[in-house]
CSV table of C-alpha atoms in Angstrom, one decimal:
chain,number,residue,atom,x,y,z
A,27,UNK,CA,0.0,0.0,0.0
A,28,UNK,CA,1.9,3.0,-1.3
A,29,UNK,CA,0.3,6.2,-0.4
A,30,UNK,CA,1.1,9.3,-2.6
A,31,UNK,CA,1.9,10.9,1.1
A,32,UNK,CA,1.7,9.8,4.8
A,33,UNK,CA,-0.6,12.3,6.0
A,34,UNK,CA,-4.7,13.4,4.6
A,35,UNK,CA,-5.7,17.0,4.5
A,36,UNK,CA,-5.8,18.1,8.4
A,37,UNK,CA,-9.1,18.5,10.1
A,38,UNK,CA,-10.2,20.2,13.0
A,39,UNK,CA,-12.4,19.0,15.6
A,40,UNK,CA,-15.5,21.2,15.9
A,41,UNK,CA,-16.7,20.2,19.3
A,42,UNK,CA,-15.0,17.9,22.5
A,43,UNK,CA,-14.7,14.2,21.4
A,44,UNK,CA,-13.1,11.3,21.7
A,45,UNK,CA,-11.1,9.5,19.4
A,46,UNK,CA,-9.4,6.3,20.2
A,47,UNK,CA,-9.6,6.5,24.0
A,48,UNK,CA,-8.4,9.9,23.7
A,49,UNK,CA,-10.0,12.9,24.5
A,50,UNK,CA,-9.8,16.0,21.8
A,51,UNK,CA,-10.4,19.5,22.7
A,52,UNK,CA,-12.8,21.3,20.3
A,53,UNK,CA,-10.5,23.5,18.0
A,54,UNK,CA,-7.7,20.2,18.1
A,55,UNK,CA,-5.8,20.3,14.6
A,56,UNK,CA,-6.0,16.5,13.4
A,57,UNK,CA,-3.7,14.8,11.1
A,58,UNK,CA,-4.7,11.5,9.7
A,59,UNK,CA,-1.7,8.6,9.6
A,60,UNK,CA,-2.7,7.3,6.3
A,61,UNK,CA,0.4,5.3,6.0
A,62,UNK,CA,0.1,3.9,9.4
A,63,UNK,CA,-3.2,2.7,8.2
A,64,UNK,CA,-2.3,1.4,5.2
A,65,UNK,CA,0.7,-0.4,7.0
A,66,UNK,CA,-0.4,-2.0,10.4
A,67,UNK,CA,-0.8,-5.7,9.9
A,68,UNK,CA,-3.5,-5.9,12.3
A,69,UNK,CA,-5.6,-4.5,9.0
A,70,UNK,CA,-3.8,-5.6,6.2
A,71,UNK,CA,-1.6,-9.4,5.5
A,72,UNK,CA,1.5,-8.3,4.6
A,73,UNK,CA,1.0,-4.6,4.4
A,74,UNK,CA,4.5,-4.4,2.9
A,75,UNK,CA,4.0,-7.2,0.0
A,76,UNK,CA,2.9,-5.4,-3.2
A,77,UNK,CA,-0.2,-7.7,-3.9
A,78,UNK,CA,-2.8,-6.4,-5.7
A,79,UNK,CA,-4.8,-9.2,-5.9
A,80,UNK,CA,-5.7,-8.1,-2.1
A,81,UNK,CA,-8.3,-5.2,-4.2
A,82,UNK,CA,-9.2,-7.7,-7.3
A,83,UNK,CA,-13.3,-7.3,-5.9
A,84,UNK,CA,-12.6,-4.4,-4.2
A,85,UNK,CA,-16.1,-3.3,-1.9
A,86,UNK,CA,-15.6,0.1,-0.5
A,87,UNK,CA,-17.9,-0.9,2.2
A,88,UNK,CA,-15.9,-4.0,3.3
A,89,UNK,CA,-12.7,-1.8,3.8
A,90,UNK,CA,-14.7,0.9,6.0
A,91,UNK,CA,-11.7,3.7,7.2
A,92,UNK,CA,-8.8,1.0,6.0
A,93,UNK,CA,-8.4,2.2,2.5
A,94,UNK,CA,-8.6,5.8,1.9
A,95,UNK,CA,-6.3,6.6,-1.4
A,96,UNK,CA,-8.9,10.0,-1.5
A,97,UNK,CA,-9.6,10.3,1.7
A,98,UNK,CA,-13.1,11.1,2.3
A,99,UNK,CA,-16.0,13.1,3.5
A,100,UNK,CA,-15.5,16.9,2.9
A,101,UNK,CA,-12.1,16.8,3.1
A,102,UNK,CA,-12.2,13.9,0.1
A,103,UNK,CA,-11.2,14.4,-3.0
A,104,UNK,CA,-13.3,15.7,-5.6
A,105,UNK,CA,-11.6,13.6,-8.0
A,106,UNK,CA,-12.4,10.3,-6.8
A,107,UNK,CA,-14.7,8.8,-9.3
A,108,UNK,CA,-12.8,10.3,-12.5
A,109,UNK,CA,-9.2,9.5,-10.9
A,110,UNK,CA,-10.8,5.6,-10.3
A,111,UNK,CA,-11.9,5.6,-14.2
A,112,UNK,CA,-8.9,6.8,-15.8
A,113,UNK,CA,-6.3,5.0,-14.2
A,114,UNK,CA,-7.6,1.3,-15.3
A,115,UNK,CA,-7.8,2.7,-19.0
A,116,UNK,CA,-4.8,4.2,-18.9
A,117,UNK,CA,-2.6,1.0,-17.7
A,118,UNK,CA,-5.2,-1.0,-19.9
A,119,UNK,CA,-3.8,1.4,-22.6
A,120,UNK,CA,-0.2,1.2,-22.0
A,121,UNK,CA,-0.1,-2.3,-21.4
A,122,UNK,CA,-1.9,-2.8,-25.0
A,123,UNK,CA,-0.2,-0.2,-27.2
A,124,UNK,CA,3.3,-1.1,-25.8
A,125,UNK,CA,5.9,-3.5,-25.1
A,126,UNK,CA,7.3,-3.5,-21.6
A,127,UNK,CA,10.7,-4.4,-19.9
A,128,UNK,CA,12.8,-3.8,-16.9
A,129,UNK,CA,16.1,-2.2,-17.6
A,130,UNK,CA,18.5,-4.8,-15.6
A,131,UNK,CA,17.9,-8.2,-13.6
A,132,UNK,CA,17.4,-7.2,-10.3
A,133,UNK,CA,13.9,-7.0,-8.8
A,134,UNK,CA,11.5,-3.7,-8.5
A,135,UNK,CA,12.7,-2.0,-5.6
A,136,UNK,CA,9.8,-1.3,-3.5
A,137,UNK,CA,11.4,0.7,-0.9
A,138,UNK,CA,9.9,4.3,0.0
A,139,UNK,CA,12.2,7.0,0.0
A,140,UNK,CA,12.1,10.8,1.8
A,141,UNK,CA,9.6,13.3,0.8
A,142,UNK,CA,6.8,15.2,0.4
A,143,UNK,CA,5.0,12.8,-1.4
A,144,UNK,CA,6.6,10.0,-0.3
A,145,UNK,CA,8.6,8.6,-3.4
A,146,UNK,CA,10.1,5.4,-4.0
A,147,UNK,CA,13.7,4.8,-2.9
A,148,UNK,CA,14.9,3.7,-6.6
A,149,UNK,CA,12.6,5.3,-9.3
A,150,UNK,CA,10.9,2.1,-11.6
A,151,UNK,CA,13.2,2.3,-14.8
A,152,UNK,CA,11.6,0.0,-18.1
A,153,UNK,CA,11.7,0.2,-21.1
A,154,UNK,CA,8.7,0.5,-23.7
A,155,UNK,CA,8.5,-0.3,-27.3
A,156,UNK,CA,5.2,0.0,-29.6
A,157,UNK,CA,3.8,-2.9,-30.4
A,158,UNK,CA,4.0,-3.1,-34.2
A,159,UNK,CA,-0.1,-2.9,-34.1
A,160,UNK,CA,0.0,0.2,-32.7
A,161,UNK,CA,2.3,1.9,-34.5
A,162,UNK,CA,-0.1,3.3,-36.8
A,163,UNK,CA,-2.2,4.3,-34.8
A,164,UNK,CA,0.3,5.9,-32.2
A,165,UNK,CA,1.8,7.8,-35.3
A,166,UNK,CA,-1.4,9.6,-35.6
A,167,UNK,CA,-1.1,11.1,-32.3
């Protein structure tokens, strides 16, 4: 679970609660741990595997607070529904107008590296060719 950075958009509370066992002042600046979330193996198997097959019949509603790549309520992002759309066609498109390989023998590095938004510690480096299909049609582009 890779998220694009470790923290969601602060929040204030707007009124005493609790949260956790701990009590939070009205007016309490709130920063959500998304990474923590997204890397405590009381939620998740192997939270450090990369297995997608974990969200193959992914159900928002089974995953509750667990999984929150846009956050959510106000603070969500606006995005959400276009962002989830776009980025299966897009793969679905580069996987089928291009030929892919890794530059080298060694494995993906899935380390995270130092940043803003969290990067990974050895950028992915492959190589693409067109798919002699394509070519046409990626020529017209």
């Amino acid at each position: 679970m890779y998220p694009t950075g470790p923290l969601l958009a602060p929040h204030e509370s707007v009124e005493d609660c609790t949260v956790g066992g701990f009590h939070v002042p009205r007016g309490t600046m709130l920063f959500v741990n998304i990474w923590a979330i997204q890397h405590n193996p009381k939620l998740w198997a192997q939270p450090d595997q990369f297995k997608p097959e974990r969200f193959h019949n992914l159900q928002e509603e089974r995953y509750g607070f667990v999984w929150l790549p846009f956050g959510a309520g106000r603070r969500g992002c606006p995005g959400e529904g276009l962002a989830t759309r776009i980025v299966g066609l897009t793969l679905g498109s580069l996987i089928q107008c291009f030929e892919w390989e890794r530059i080298g023998e060694e494995m993906v590095d899935m380390r995270e590296g130092t940043g803003l938004t969290m990067p990974r510690a050895q950028p992915l480096l492959a190589k693409c060719r067109p798919r002699p299909k394509m070519l046409a049609l990626l020529s017209q582009l």
